Amino acid sequence: MKVKELRDLLKDKDIKDINDAFVEVYKALPKAKKEEIDPYIISIINGEGKKKPKPEELSLPELFDQISFLINNAYLGNYIGPNRIIPKRDRFKWRFQVKRYLKVLLAVSAEDENFATAVNFIEEIYRMLAYGCGIYIFSSDDPFASVGISQVDLYEQYVSRQMQLEINEEVIQKMVNHAVDCYLSRTCLHIELYSVLNYYVCQNEYRTMVLAYGKQLIKSQHEKLSQLKKYDDHRYTLIRSIEEMNDLIFIFEDNFTIKTLSYYFKNRFETKDTTFEKAIKLVELFKTDKDWLITYKYGIKRKIQFSDKQNAKYQKLLNEIN
């Protein structure tokens, strides 16, 4: 029955009858449920009102174990389908758990001995939520929105912390892959993730690692592509991978020359005019006016059909130089 119906039933009843009924109901409860409601009963009887007991604070290692448990079960699909590991009544709670985990992980300072492990779990949560944007592992098609953080923001939280730790080729490759080779939330674009990576990976040594890894990946993807038949379903995935990595390389290429543009055009699969439009937009976002002029002049050689706006900007930049 509803609470109102219960109140109406108890109204004007003898206090002894109410006490007897309460005790009998309490006896019928399982032990675990009794332990759960005991604090409520005691606080009400003591005149403190209904107080929800505070959950015990876990140590970081204990929290890490809980996070690992959630991540492993998420990939197994135990939060979306019937199973004996995660009870049905608990499957929707993943969003509240992840939100709580992130709150704790993001609060761990760089001086804490658990900082590196915390960063690793931030990365793993990001990877899991991104995976959930393309494959149903939760009852949501945008897990980032469900836990109250955007994909770009969480990626930035991860990258900014990762850059405070030891950096090597493996770490660089992971950060690149989490931007290039990932599913996206409804409100995220790859270029937003590239912008974050471009901002935090600023040392020449590390930028060179990004370029080397990206070019090696594009080379291997082209080799795989050459072995596929014309209408093979995997062609789209490989082409998309090449083009996304190509965009990132273009952004990270600090020594901007005709060779940069030639490489970019070589690894795009659209028409030359569409490729030029994409290149000129990236230049406007990430490069200098000098680089814009180089791009425009390269377009002249490729016989690109420029817009009136682009022609006007070209004349304006020439006049400023002269």
Coordinates of C-alpha atoms in Angstrom, one line a residue:
M1 CA 0.0 0.0 0.0
K2 CA 1.0 3.6 -0.4
V3 CA 2.3 5.7 2.5
K4 CA -0.9 7.8 2.7
E5 CA -3.0 4.6 2.9
L6 CA -0.7 3.4 5.7
R7 CA -1.1 6.6 7.6
D8 CA -4.9 6.5 7.2
L9 CA -4.9 2.9 8.5
L10 CA -2.9 3.8 11.6
K11 CA -4.8 6.9 12.4
D12 CA -6.8 6.6 15.7
K13 CA -5.3 3.1 16.4
D14 CA -4.2 2.1 19.9
I15 CA -0.5 2.7 20.4
K16 CA -0.1 -0.9 21.7
D17 CA -1.5 -2.3 18.5
I18 CA 0.8 -0.1 16.4
N19 CA 3.8 -1.2 18.4
D20 CA 2.9 -4.9 18.0
A21 CA 2.4 -4.5 14.3
F22 CA 5.7 -2.7 13.9
V23 CA 7.6 -5.4 15.8
E24 CA 6.0 -8.2 13.7
V25 CA 6.9 -6.5 10.5
Y26 CA 10.5 -6.0 11.8
K27 CA 10.7 -9.7 12.6
A28 CA 9.7 -10.5 9.0
L29 CA 12.6 -8.5 7.5
P30 CA 15.8 -10.3 6.4
K31 CA 18.9 -9.6 8.5
A32 CA 20.5 -7.5 5.9
K33 CA 17.5 -5.2 5.6
K34 CA 17.3 -4.9 9.5
E35 CA 20.9 -3.7 9.6
E36 CA 20.1 -1.2 6.9
I37 CA 17.1 0.4 8.6
D38 CA 18.3 0.2 12.2
P39 CA 20.1 3.6 12.0
Y40 CA 16.8 5.2 10.8
I41 CA 14.8 3.7 13.7
I42 CA 17.3 4.7 16.3
S43 CA 17.6 8.3 15.0
I44 CA 13.8 8.8 14.9
I45 CA 13.3 7.3 18.4
N46 CA 16.1 9.6 19.7
G47 CA 14.2 12.6 18.3
E48 CA 16.8 13.3 15.6
G49 CA 14.5 12.8 12.7
K50 CA 15.2 10.5 9.7
K51 CA 19.0 10.6 9.3
K52 CA 20.6 8.7 6.4
P53 CA 23.7 7.1 7.7
K54 CA 26.9 8.3 6.0
P55 CA 28.6 5.6 3.9
E56 CA 32.0 4.5 5.2
E57 CA 34.9 6.3 3.5
L58 CA 37.0 4.0 1.4
S59 CA 40.7 4.2 1.1
L60 CA 42.0 4.8 -2.4
P61 CA 43.2 1.2 -3.0
E62 CA 39.7 0.0 -1.9
L63 CA 38.1 2.5 -4.3
F64 CA 40.5 1.3 -7.1
D65 CA 39.2 -2.2 -6.6
Q66 CA 35.6 -1.0 -6.9
I67 CA 36.4 0.9 -10.1
S68 CA 38.1 -2.2 -11.7
F69 CA 35.1 -4.3 -10.8
L70 CA 32.7 -1.8 -12.5
I71 CA 34.9 -1.4 -15.6
N72 CA 35.3 -5.2 -16.1
N73 CA 31.6 -5.8 -15.7
A74 CA 30.8 -2.9 -18.1
Y75 CA 32.8 -4.5 -20.9
L76 CA 31.1 -7.8 -20.2
G77 CA 27.7 -6.2 -20.7
N78 CA 26.6 -6.9 -17.1
Y79 CA 25.0 -3.4 -16.7
I80 CA 22.8 -3.8 -19.8
G81 CA 21.7 -7.5 -19.9
P82 CA 20.6 -10.3 -17.5
N83 CA 23.4 -11.8 -15.5
R84 CA 24.2 -13.2 -12.1
I85 CA 26.9 -10.7 -11.2
I86 CA 25.1 -7.4 -11.2
P87 CA 21.5 -7.6 -9.8
K88 CA 18.8 -6.0 -11.9
R89 CA 18.1 -3.4 -9.2
D90 CA 21.7 -2.2 -9.2
R91 CA 22.3 -2.0 -13.0
F92 CA 21.1 1.6 -13.3
K93 CA 23.4 2.7 -10.5
W94 CA 26.5 2.7 -12.6
R95 CA 26.1 6.4 -13.5
F96 CA 26.1 7.4 -9.8
Q97 CA 29.1 5.2 -9.1
V98 CA 31.1 6.6 -12.0
K99 CA 30.2 10.1 -11.0
R100 CA 31.4 9.4 -7.4
Y101 CA 34.6 7.7 -8.6
L102 CA 35.5 10.6 -10.8
K103 CA 34.9 13.1 -8.0
V104 CA 37.4 11.3 -5.9
L105 CA 40.0 10.6 -8.6
L106 CA 40.0 14.2 -9.9
A107 CA 40.6 15.4 -6.3
V108 CA 43.8 13.3 -6.0
S109 CA 46.8 15.8 -6.0
A110 CA 50.0 15.3 -7.9
E111 CA 51.9 15.0 -4.6
D112 CA 49.8 12.0 -3.5
E113 CA 51.5 8.6 -3.8
N114 CA 48.4 7.3 -5.6
F115 CA 48.4 10.0 -8.2
A116 CA 49.7 7.8 -11.1
T117 CA 47.2 5.1 -10.3
A118 CA 44.4 7.7 -10.1
V119 CA 45.4 9.0 -13.6
N120 CA 45.4 5.5 -14.9
F121 CA 41.8 5.0 -13.7
I122 CA 40.7 8.3 -15.1
E123 CA 42.0 7.1 -18.4
E124 CA 40.3 3.8 -18.1
I125 CA 37.0 5.5 -17.2
Y126 CA 37.3 7.8 -20.2
R127 CA 38.0 4.8 -22.5
M128 CA 35.0 2.9 -21.1
L129 CA 32.6 5.9 -21.5
A130 CA 33.9 6.5 -25.0
Y131 CA 33.4 2.9 -25.9
G132 CA 29.8 3.1 -24.5
C133 CA 29.1 5.9 -27.0
G134 CA 29.4 3.3 -29.8
I135 CA 28.6 0.0 -28.2
Y136 CA 25.7 -0.4 -25.8
I137 CA 27.3 -1.4 -22.4
F138 CA 25.0 0.9 -20.4
S139 CA 21.4 2.0 -20.7
S140 CA 22.5 5.2 -22.3
D141 CA 23.7 6.2 -25.8
D142 CA 25.8 9.0 -24.2
P143 CA 27.5 7.8 -21.0
F144 CA 29.4 11.0 -20.7
A145 CA 26.2 13.0 -20.4
S146 CA 24.8 10.4 -17.9
V147 CA 27.7 11.0 -15.5
G148 CA 27.5 14.8 -15.9
I149 CA 30.8 15.5 -17.7
S150 CA 31.6 16.1 -21.4
Q151 CA 33.9 13.9 -23.4
V152 CA 36.2 16.8 -24.1
D153 CA 36.4 17.9 -20.4
L154 CA 37.2 14.4 -19.2
Y155 CA 39.8 13.9 -21.9
E156 CA 41.4 17.2 -20.9
Q157 CA 41.4 16.1 -17.2
Y158 CA 43.2 12.9 -18.2
V159 CA 45.7 14.5 -20.6
S160 CA 46.6 17.4 -18.3
R161 CA 47.4 14.9 -15.4
Q162 CA 49.2 12.4 -17.6
M163 CA 51.6 15.2 -18.8
Q164 CA 52.6 15.6 -15.1
L165 CA 54.0 12.0 -15.1
E166 CA 56.8 10.4 -17.0
I167 CA 56.2 10.6 -20.8
N168 CA 57.3 8.0 -23.2
E169 CA 56.2 6.7 -26.6
E170 CA 53.7 4.3 -25.1
V171 CA 52.0 7.1 -23.2
I172 CA 52.0 9.4 -26.2
Q173 CA 50.4 6.6 -28.3
K174 CA 47.7 6.1 -25.7
M175 CA 46.8 9.8 -25.6
V176 CA 46.7 9.9 -29.4
N177 CA 44.5 6.8 -29.7
H178 CA 42.0 8.2 -27.1
A179 CA 41.5 11.2 -29.4
V180 CA 41.7 9.6 -32.8
D181 CA 40.5 6.0 -32.5
C182 CA 37.4 6.4 -30.3
Y183 CA 33.7 6.7 -30.4
L184 CA 32.3 10.2 -29.8
S185 CA 29.5 11.5 -27.6
R186 CA 26.6 13.4 -29.2
T187 CA 28.2 16.7 -28.4
C188 CA 31.9 16.0 -29.2
L189 CA 34.0 16.3 -32.4
H190 CA 37.4 14.7 -33.0
I191 CA 38.9 18.1 -33.6
E192 CA 38.0 19.2 -30.1
L193 CA 40.1 16.3 -28.7
Y194 CA 43.0 17.2 -31.1
S195 CA 42.9 20.7 -29.8
V196 CA 43.3 19.5 -26.2
L197 CA 46.2 17.3 -27.2
N198 CA 47.8 20.1 -29.2
Y199 CA 47.6 22.4 -26.2
Y200 CA 49.1 20.1 -23.6
V201 CA 51.7 18.3 -25.7
C202 CA 53.9 21.3 -26.4
Q203 CA 57.5 20.1 -26.1
N204 CA 59.2 19.4 -29.4
E205 CA 60.4 15.9 -28.2
Y206 CA 56.8 14.8 -27.5
R207 CA 55.3 16.4 -30.6
T208 CA 57.9 14.5 -32.7
M209 CA 56.7 11.3 -31.1
V210 CA 53.1 12.2 -32.1
L211 CA 54.1 12.8 -35.7
A212 CA 56.2 9.6 -35.9
Y213 CA 53.5 7.4 -34.5
G214 CA 50.8 9.0 -36.7
K215 CA 52.8 8.6 -39.9
Q216 CA 53.7 5.0 -39.1
L217 CA 50.0 4.2 -38.4
I218 CA 48.9 5.8 -41.6
K219 CA 51.5 3.8 -43.5
S220 CA 50.3 0.5 -42.0
Q221 CA 46.6 1.4 -42.6
H222 CA 47.4 2.1 -46.3
E223 CA 49.0 -1.4 -46.5
K224 CA 45.9 -3.0 -45.0
L225 CA 43.7 -1.0 -47.3
S226 CA 45.6 -2.2 -50.4
Q227 CA 44.8 -5.8 -49.5
L228 CA 41.0 -5.3 -49.3
K229 CA 38.6 -5.7 -52.1
K230 CA 36.8 -2.6 -53.5
Y231 CA 33.6 -3.1 -51.6
D232 CA 35.0 -4.6 -48.4
D233 CA 33.1 -3.3 -45.3
H234 CA 36.4 -2.6 -43.5
R235 CA 37.5 -0.1 -46.1
Y236 CA 35.4 2.7 -44.5
T237 CA 37.0 2.0 -41.0
L238 CA 40.5 2.2 -42.4
I239 CA 39.8 5.3 -44.5
R240 CA 38.3 7.0 -41.6
S241 CA 41.3 6.1 -39.4
I242 CA 43.7 7.4 -42.0
E243 CA 41.9 10.7 -42.4
E244 CA 41.5 11.4 -38.7
M245 CA 45.2 10.7 -38.0
N246 CA 46.0 12.8 -41.0
D247 CA 44.2 15.8 -39.5
L248 CA 46.1 15.3 -36.2
I249 CA 49.5 15.2 -38.0
F250 CA 48.5 18.4 -40.0
I251 CA 47.8 20.1 -36.7
F252 CA 51.0 19.0 -35.0
E253 CA 53.3 19.8 -37.9
D254 CA 55.1 22.9 -36.7
N255 CA 57.4 23.2 -39.7
F256 CA 54.6 24.1 -42.1
T257 CA 55.7 23.8 -45.7
I258 CA 54.4 22.7 -49.1
K259 CA 55.4 19.2 -48.1
T260 CA 53.0 19.4 -45.2
L261 CA 50.1 20.2 -47.6
S262 CA 51.3 17.6 -50.1
Y263 CA 51.2 14.9 -47.4
Y264 CA 47.8 16.0 -46.2
F265 CA 46.3 15.9 -49.7
K266 CA 47.9 12.5 -50.3
N267 CA 46.1 11.0 -47.3
R268 CA 42.6 12.4 -47.9
F269 CA 40.0 10.5 -50.0
E270 CA 37.7 13.3 -51.0
T271 CA 37.9 15.6 -54.0
K272 CA 40.8 18.1 -54.1
D273 CA 38.4 21.0 -53.5
T274 CA 36.8 19.3 -50.4
T275 CA 40.3 18.5 -49.1
F276 CA 41.4 22.1 -49.6
E277 CA 38.4 23.4 -47.6
K278 CA 39.3 21.0 -44.8
A279 CA 42.9 22.1 -44.9
I280 CA 42.2 25.8 -45.0
K281 CA 39.9 25.5 -42.0
L282 CA 42.5 23.6 -40.0
V283 CA 45.1 26.4 -40.9
E284 CA 42.7 29.1 -39.7
L285 CA 42.2 27.3 -36.4
F286 CA 45.8 26.2 -35.6
K287 CA 48.2 28.0 -37.9
T288 CA 49.5 31.5 -38.8
D289 CA 48.6 33.9 -41.5
K290 CA 51.8 33.0 -43.2
D291 CA 50.8 29.4 -43.3
W292 CA 47.4 30.5 -44.7
L293 CA 49.1 32.2 -47.6
I294 CA 51.2 29.0 -48.2
T295 CA 48.0 27.0 -48.3
Y296 CA 46.3 29.4 -50.7
K297 CA 49.2 29.4 -53.1
Y298 CA 49.3 25.6 -53.0
G299 CA 45.6 25.7 -53.9
I300 CA 46.5 27.8 -56.9
K301 CA 48.9 25.1 -58.1
R302 CA 46.1 22.5 -57.5
K303 CA 43.7 24.6 -59.5
I304 CA 41.3 24.9 -56.6
Q305 CA 38.0 26.9 -57.0
F306 CA 38.4 29.6 -54.3
S307 CA 35.4 31.3 -52.7
D308 CA 35.1 35.1 -52.8
K309 CA 35.8 35.2 -49.1
Q310 CA 39.1 33.3 -49.6
N311 CA 40.1 35.6 -52.5
A312 CA 39.4 38.7 -50.4
K313 CA 41.4 37.4 -47.5
Y314 CA 44.3 36.6 -49.8
Q315 CA 44.4 40.1 -51.1
K316 CA 44.1 41.5 -47.6
L317 CA 47.0 39.5 -46.3
L318 CA 49.2 40.4 -49.3
N319 CA 48.5 44.1 -48.7
E320 CA 49.4 43.8 -45.0
I321 CA 52.7 42.1 -46.0
N322 CA 53.5 44.8 -48.6

